[in-house]
Coordinates of C-alpha atoms and ligand atoms in Angstrom, one line a residue:
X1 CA 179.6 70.2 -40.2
X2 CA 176.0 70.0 -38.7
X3 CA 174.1 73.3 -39.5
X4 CA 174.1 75.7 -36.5
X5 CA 171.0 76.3 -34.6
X6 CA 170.7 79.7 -33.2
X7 CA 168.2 80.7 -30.4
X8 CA 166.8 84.0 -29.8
X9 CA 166.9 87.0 -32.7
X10 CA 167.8 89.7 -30.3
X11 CA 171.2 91.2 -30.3
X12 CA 173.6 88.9 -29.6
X13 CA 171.5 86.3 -31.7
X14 CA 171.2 88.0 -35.0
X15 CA 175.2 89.1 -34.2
X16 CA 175.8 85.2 -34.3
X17 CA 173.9 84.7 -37.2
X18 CA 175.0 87.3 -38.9
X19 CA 178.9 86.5 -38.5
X20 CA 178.0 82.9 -39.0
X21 CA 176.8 83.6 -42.5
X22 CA 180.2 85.9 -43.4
X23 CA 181.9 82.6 -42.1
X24 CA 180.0 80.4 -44.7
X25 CA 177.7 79.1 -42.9
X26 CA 173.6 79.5 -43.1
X27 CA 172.1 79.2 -39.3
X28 CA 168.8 77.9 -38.2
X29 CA 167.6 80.8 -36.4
X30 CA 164.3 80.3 -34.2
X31 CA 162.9 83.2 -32.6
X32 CA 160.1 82.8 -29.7
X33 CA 158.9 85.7 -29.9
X34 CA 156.7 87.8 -33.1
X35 CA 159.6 89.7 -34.0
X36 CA 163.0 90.3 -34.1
X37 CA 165.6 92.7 -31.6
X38 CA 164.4 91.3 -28.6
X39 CA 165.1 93.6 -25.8
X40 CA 167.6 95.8 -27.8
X41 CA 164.3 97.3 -29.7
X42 CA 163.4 98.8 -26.8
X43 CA 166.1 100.0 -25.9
X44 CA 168.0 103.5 -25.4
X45 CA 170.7 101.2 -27.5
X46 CA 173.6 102.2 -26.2
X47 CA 176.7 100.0 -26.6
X48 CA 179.2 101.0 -24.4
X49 CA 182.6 100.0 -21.9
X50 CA 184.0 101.7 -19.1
X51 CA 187.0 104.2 -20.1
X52 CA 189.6 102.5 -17.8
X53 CA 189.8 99.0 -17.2
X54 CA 190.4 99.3 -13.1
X55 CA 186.7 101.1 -12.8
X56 CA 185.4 97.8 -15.0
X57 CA 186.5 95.8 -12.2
X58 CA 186.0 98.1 -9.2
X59 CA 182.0 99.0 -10.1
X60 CA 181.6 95.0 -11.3
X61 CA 184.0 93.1 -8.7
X62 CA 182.2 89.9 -8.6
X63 CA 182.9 89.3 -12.3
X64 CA 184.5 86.7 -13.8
X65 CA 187.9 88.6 -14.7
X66 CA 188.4 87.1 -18.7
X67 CA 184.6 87.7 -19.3
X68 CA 185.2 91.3 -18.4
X69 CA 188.5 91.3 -20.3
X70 CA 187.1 90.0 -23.2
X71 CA 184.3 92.8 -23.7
X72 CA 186.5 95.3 -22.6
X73 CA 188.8 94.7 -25.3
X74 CA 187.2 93.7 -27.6
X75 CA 184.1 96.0 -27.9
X76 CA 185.9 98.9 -29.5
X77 CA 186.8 96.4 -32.9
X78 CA 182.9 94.7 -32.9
X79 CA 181.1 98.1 -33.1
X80 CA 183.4 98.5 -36.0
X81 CA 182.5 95.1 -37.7
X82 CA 178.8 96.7 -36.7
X83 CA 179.9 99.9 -38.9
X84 CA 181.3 97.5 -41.4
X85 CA 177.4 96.3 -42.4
X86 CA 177.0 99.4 -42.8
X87 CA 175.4 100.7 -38.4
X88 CA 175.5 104.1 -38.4
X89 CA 175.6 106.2 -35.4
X90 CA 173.7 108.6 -34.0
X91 CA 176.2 109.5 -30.9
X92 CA 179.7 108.9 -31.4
X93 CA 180.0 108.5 -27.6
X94 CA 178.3 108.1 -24.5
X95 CA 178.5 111.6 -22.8
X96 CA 179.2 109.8 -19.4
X97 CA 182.9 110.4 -18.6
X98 CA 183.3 106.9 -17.3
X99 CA 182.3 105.0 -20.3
X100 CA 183.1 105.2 -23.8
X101 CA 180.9 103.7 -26.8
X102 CA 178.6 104.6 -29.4
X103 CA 174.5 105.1 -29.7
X104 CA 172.8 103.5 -32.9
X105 CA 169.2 103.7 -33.8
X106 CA 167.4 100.4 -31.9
X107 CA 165.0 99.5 -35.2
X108 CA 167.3 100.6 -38.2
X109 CA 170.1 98.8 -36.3
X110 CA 167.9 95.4 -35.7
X111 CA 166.6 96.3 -39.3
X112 CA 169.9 96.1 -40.5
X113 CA 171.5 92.8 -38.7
X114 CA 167.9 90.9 -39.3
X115 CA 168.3 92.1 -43.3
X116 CA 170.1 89.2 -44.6
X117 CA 169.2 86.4 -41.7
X118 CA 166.1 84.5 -42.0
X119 CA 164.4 84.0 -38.9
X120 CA 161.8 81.7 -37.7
X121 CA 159.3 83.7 -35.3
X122 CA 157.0 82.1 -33.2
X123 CA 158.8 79.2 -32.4
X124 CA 160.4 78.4 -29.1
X125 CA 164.1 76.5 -29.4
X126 CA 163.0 73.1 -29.3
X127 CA 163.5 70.8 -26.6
X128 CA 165.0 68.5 -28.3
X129 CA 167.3 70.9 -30.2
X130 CA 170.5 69.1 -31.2
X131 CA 173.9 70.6 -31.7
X132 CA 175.9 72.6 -32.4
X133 CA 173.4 75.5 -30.7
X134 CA 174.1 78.6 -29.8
X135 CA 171.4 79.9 -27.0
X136 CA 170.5 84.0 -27.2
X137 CA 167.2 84.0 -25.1
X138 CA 168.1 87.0 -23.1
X139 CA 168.3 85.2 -19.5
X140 CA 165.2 84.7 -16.9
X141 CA 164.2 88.8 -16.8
X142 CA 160.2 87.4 -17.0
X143 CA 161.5 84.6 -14.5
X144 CA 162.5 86.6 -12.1
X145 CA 160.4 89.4 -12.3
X146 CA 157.2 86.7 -11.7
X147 CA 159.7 85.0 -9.0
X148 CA 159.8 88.0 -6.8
X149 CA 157.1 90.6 -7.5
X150 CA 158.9 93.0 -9.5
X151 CA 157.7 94.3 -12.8
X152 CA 159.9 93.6 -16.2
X153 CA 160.9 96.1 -18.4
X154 CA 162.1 93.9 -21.1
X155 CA 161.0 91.7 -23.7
X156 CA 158.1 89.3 -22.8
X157 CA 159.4 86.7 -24.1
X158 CA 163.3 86.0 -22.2
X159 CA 161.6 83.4 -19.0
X160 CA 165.3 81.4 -18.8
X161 CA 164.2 78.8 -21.8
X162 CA 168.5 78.7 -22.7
X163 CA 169.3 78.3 -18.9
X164 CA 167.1 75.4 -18.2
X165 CA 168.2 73.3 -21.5
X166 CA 171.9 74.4 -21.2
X167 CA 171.1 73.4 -17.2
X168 CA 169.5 69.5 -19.0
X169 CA 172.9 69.3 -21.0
X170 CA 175.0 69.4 -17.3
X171 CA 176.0 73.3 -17.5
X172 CA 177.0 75.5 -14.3
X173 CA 175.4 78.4 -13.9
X174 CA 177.2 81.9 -12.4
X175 CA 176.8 83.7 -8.9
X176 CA 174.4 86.5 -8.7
X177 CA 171.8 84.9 -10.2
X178 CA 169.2 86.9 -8.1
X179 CA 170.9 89.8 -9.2
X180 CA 169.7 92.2 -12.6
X181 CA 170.1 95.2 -14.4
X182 CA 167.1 97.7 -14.0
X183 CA 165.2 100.5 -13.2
X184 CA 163.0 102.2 -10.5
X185 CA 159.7 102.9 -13.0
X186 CA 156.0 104.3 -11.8
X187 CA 154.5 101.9 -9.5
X188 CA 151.1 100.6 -10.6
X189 CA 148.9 101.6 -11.0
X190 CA 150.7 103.4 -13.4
X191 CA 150.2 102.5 -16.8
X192 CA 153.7 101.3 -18.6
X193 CA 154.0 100.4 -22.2
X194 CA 156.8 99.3 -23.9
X195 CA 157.4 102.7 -25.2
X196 CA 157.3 104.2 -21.8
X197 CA 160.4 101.9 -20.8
X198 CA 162.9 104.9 -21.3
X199 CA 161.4 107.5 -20.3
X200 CA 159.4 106.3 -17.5
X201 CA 162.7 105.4 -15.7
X202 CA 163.1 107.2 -12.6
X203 CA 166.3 108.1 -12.9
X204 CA 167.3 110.7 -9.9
X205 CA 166.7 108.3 -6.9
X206 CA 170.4 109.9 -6.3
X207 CA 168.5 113.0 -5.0
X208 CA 165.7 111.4 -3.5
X209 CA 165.0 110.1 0.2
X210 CA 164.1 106.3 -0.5
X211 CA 161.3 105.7 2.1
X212 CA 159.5 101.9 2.7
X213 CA 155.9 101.4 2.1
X214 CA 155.9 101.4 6.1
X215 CA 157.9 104.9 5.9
X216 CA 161.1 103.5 7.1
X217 CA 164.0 105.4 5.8
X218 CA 166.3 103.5 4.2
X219 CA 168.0 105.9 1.9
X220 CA 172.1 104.5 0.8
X221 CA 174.9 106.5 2.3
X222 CA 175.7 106.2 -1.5
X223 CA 174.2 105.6 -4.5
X224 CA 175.9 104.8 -8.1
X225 CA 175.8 107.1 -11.2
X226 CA 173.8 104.1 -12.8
X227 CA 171.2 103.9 -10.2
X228 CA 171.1 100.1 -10.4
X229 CA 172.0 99.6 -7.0
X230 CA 168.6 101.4 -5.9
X231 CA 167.1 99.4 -8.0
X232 CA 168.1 96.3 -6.4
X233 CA 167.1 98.0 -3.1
X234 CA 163.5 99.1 -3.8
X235 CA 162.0 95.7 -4.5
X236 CA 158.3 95.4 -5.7
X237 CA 157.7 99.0 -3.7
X238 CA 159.1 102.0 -2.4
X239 CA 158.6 105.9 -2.1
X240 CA 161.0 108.3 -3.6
X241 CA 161.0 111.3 -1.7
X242 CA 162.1 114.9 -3.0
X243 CA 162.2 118.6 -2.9
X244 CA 161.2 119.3 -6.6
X245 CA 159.5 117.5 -9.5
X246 CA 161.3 116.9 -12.5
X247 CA 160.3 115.6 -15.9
X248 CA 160.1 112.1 -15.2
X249 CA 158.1 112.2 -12.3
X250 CA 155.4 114.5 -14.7
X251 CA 155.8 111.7 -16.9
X252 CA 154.9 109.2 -14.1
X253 CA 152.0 111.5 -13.2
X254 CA 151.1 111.2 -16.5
X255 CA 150.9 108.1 -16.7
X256 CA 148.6 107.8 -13.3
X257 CA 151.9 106.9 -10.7
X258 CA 150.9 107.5 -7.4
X259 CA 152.9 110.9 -7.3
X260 CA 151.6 112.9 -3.5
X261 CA 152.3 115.9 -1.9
X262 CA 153.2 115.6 1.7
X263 CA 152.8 118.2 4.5
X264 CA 156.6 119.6 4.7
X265 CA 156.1 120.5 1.1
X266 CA 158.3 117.5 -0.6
X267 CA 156.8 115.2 -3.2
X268 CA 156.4 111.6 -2.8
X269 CA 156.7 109.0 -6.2
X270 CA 155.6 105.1 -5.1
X271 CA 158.3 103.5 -7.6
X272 CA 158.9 99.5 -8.2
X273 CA 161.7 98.1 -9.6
X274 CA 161.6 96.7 -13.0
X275 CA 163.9 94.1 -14.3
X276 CA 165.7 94.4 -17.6
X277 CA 168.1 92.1 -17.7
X278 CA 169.9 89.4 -15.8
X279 CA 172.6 89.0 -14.3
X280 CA 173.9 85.6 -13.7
X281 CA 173.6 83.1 -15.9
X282 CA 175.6 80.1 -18.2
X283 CA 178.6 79.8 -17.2
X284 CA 181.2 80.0 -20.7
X285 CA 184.5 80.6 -21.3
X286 CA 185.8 83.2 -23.8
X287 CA 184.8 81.4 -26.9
X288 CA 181.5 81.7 -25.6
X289 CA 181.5 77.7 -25.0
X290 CA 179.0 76.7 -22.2
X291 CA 181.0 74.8 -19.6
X292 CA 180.0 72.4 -17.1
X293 CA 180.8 72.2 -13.3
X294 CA 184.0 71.0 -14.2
X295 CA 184.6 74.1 -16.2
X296 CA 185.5 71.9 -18.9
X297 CA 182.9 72.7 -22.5
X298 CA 180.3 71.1 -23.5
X299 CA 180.2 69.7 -27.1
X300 CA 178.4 71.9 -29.5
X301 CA 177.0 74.2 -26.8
X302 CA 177.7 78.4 -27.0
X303 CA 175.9 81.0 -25.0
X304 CA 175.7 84.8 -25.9
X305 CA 174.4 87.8 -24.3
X306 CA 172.8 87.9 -21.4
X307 CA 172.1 84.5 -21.7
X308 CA 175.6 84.4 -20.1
X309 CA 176.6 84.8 -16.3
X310 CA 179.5 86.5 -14.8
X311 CA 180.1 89.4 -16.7
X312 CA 178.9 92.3 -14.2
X313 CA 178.1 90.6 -11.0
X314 CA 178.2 92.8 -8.4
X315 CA 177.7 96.2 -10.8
X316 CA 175.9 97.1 -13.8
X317 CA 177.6 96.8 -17.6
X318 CA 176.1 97.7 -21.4
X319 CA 174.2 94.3 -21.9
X320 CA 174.0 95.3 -25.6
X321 CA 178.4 95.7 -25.3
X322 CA 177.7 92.0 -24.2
X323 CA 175.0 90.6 -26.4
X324 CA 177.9 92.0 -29.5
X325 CA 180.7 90.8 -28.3
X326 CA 179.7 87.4 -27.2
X327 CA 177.6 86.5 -30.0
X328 CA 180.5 87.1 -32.6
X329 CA 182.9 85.3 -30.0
X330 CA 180.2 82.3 -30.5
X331 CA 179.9 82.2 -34.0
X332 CA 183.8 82.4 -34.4
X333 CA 184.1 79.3 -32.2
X334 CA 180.7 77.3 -33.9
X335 CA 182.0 78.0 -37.1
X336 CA 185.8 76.5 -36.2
Ligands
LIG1 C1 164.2 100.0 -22.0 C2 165.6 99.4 -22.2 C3 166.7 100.2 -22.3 C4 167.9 99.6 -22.5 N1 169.0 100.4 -22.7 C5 170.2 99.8 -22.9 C6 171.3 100.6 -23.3 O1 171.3 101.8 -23.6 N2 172.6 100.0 -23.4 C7 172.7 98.7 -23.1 O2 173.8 98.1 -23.2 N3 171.7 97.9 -22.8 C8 170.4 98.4 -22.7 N4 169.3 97.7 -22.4 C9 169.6 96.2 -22.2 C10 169.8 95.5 -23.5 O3 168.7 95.8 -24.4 C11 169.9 94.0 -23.3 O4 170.8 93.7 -22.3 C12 170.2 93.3 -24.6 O5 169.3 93.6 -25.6 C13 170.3 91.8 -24.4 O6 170.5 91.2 -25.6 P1 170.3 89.6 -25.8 O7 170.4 89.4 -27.3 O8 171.2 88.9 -25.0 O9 168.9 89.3 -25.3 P2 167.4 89.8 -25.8 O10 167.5 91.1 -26.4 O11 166.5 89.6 -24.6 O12 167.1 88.7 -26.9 C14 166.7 87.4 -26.6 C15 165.8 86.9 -27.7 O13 165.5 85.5 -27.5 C16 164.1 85.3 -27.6 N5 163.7 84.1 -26.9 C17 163.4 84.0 -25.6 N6 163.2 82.7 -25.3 C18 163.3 82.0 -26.4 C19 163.2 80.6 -26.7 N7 162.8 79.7 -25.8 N8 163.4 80.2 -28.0 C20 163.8 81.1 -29.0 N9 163.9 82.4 -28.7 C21 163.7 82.9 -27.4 C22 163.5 86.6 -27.1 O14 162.2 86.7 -27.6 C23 164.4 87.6 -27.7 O15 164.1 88.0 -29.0 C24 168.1 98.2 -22.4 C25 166.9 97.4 -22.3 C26 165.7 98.0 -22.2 C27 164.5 97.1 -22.2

């Protein structure tokens, strides 16, 4: 068989080369960026599923049902083949009573899945990359934070690369592909590095009055436990309105957010939502094979991570839960 060409050394592309290589085969791994772990080094690097299937589907309903399925079931066996390598964890569960997963380290895990790969950095999947391919770029986050005036909190490097060639081979894409996983961070002219990206996050819009720039309330009769909703709400600019500060909005202050006090005493924090991942994506089925608008594959084409479409439209889901599973469900299939 052709060697495998593997794009993107974040998770779910280092997971695919990785389980290529214990399958007997030695990937082509190009990485765009100057190093590997994509968005996952960043991250808080938690991998985790809901508890009960039936709140899977409720908090993601516009999901595609055997995506979900797929994660859901198998994420409990791929964080042990992560353990296998020898992952250890530093919380054997999430503390959230809904979900159920484990917390590794983000650099001595991508330390540890990069150890044996070799990886090509600085270079962009070529155009005219043949197959078999399996594309790991990590979506359009810089797309479509540039798109609509939001700010990213992700990798630089994930601008939809994978879409558009899968797109040049004939592949559908997913609904909700305006929709993305992130947070409400400082507005600028707040000063955000990529170590701020955790804990910048303003993560109690649940308590807060969410005002317009133009002071129109617009506050949710509800907001989720994940936030994620709010952050779909508060576009390039909002105000966060509250009784008390908190740690994060010092933090913001800090880091020279806009954070006022207003005449009734309350605290105003200008926030602007910051894409981390998206949403939609490829469409594939659950060997991770890009399909086209047929739904039928295409030859030699995979898709893993968030790369992928489908898997929480409508809601919020672990991206790292699907950067693991997906990427050994495409290296299971590219090696057959
Ligand atoms: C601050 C922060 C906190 C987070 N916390 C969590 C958490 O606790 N739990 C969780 O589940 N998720 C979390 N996430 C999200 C999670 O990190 C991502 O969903 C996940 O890492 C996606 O993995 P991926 O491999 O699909 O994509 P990425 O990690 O984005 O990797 C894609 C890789 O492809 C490379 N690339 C891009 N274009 C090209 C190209 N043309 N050619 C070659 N390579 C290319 C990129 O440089 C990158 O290295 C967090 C993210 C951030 C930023």
């Amino acid at each position: 068989m052709a060697r495998v060409t593997v794009a993107g050394a974040g998770m779910a592309g280092l997971v695919a080369a990785v389980r290529l290589r214990q399958l007997g085969h030695a990937p082509r791994v190009v990485e765009k960026g100057t190093r590997t772990g994509g968005s996952m080094l960043l991250s808080s690097c938690v991998l985790w599923r809901h508890l009960d299937w039936g709140r899977f589907r409720e908090e993601c309903p516009r999901g595609d049902e055997a995506l979900q399925r797929l994660v859901w079931e198998r994420l409990d066996g791929a964080l042990a083949w992560l353990e296998s390598l020898g992952a250890e964890p530093v919380w054997h569960d999430t503390g959230n009573p809904l979900t159920t997963g484990r917390r590794y380290d983000p650099r001595a895990l991508t330390r540890l899945l990069a150890r044996d790969v070799e990886v090509e950095l600085g270079m962009p999947l070529p155009p005219e990359a043949e197959p078999p391919l399996v594309l790991a770029t990590g979506g359009f986050p810089a797309r479509l934070a540039a798109e609509r005036g939001l700010l990213l909190r992700a990798n630089p490097w994930s601008d939809g690369a994978g879409l558009d060639h899968a797109r040049a081979r004939g592949a559908a894409l997913t609904e909700g592909l305006h929709e993305f996983y992130g947070r409400a961070m400082p507005a600028p002219p707040a000063r955000i590095r990529e170590e701020d990206f955790v804990p910048l996050a303003q993560l109690y819009g649940r308590d807060a009055r969410v005002l317009t720039d133009g002071g129109v309330d617009v506050t949710p009769v509800s907001v989720a436990w994940h936030e994620n909703d709010l952050a779909q709400l508060i576009g390039p600019s909002a105000w966060y309105v509250v009784d008390e500060t908190n740690e994060r909005i010092e933090a913001a202050r800090a880091a020279g957010g806009t954070v006022v006090e207003r005449d009734d005493g309350r605290l105003a924090v200008h926030v602007a939502a910051a894409v981390t991942h998206t949403i939609g994506g490829l469409r594939v089925d659950t060997s991770a094979r890009v399909l086209d608008e047929a739904g039928a594959p295409l030859d030699g084409l995979w898709a893993a991570g968030v790369d992928v479409g489908g898997v929480a439209t409508g809601g919020y889901a672990s991206g790292l839960a699907q950067a693991l599973v997906l990427g050994l469900a495409a290296a299971e299939s590219a090696a057959r």
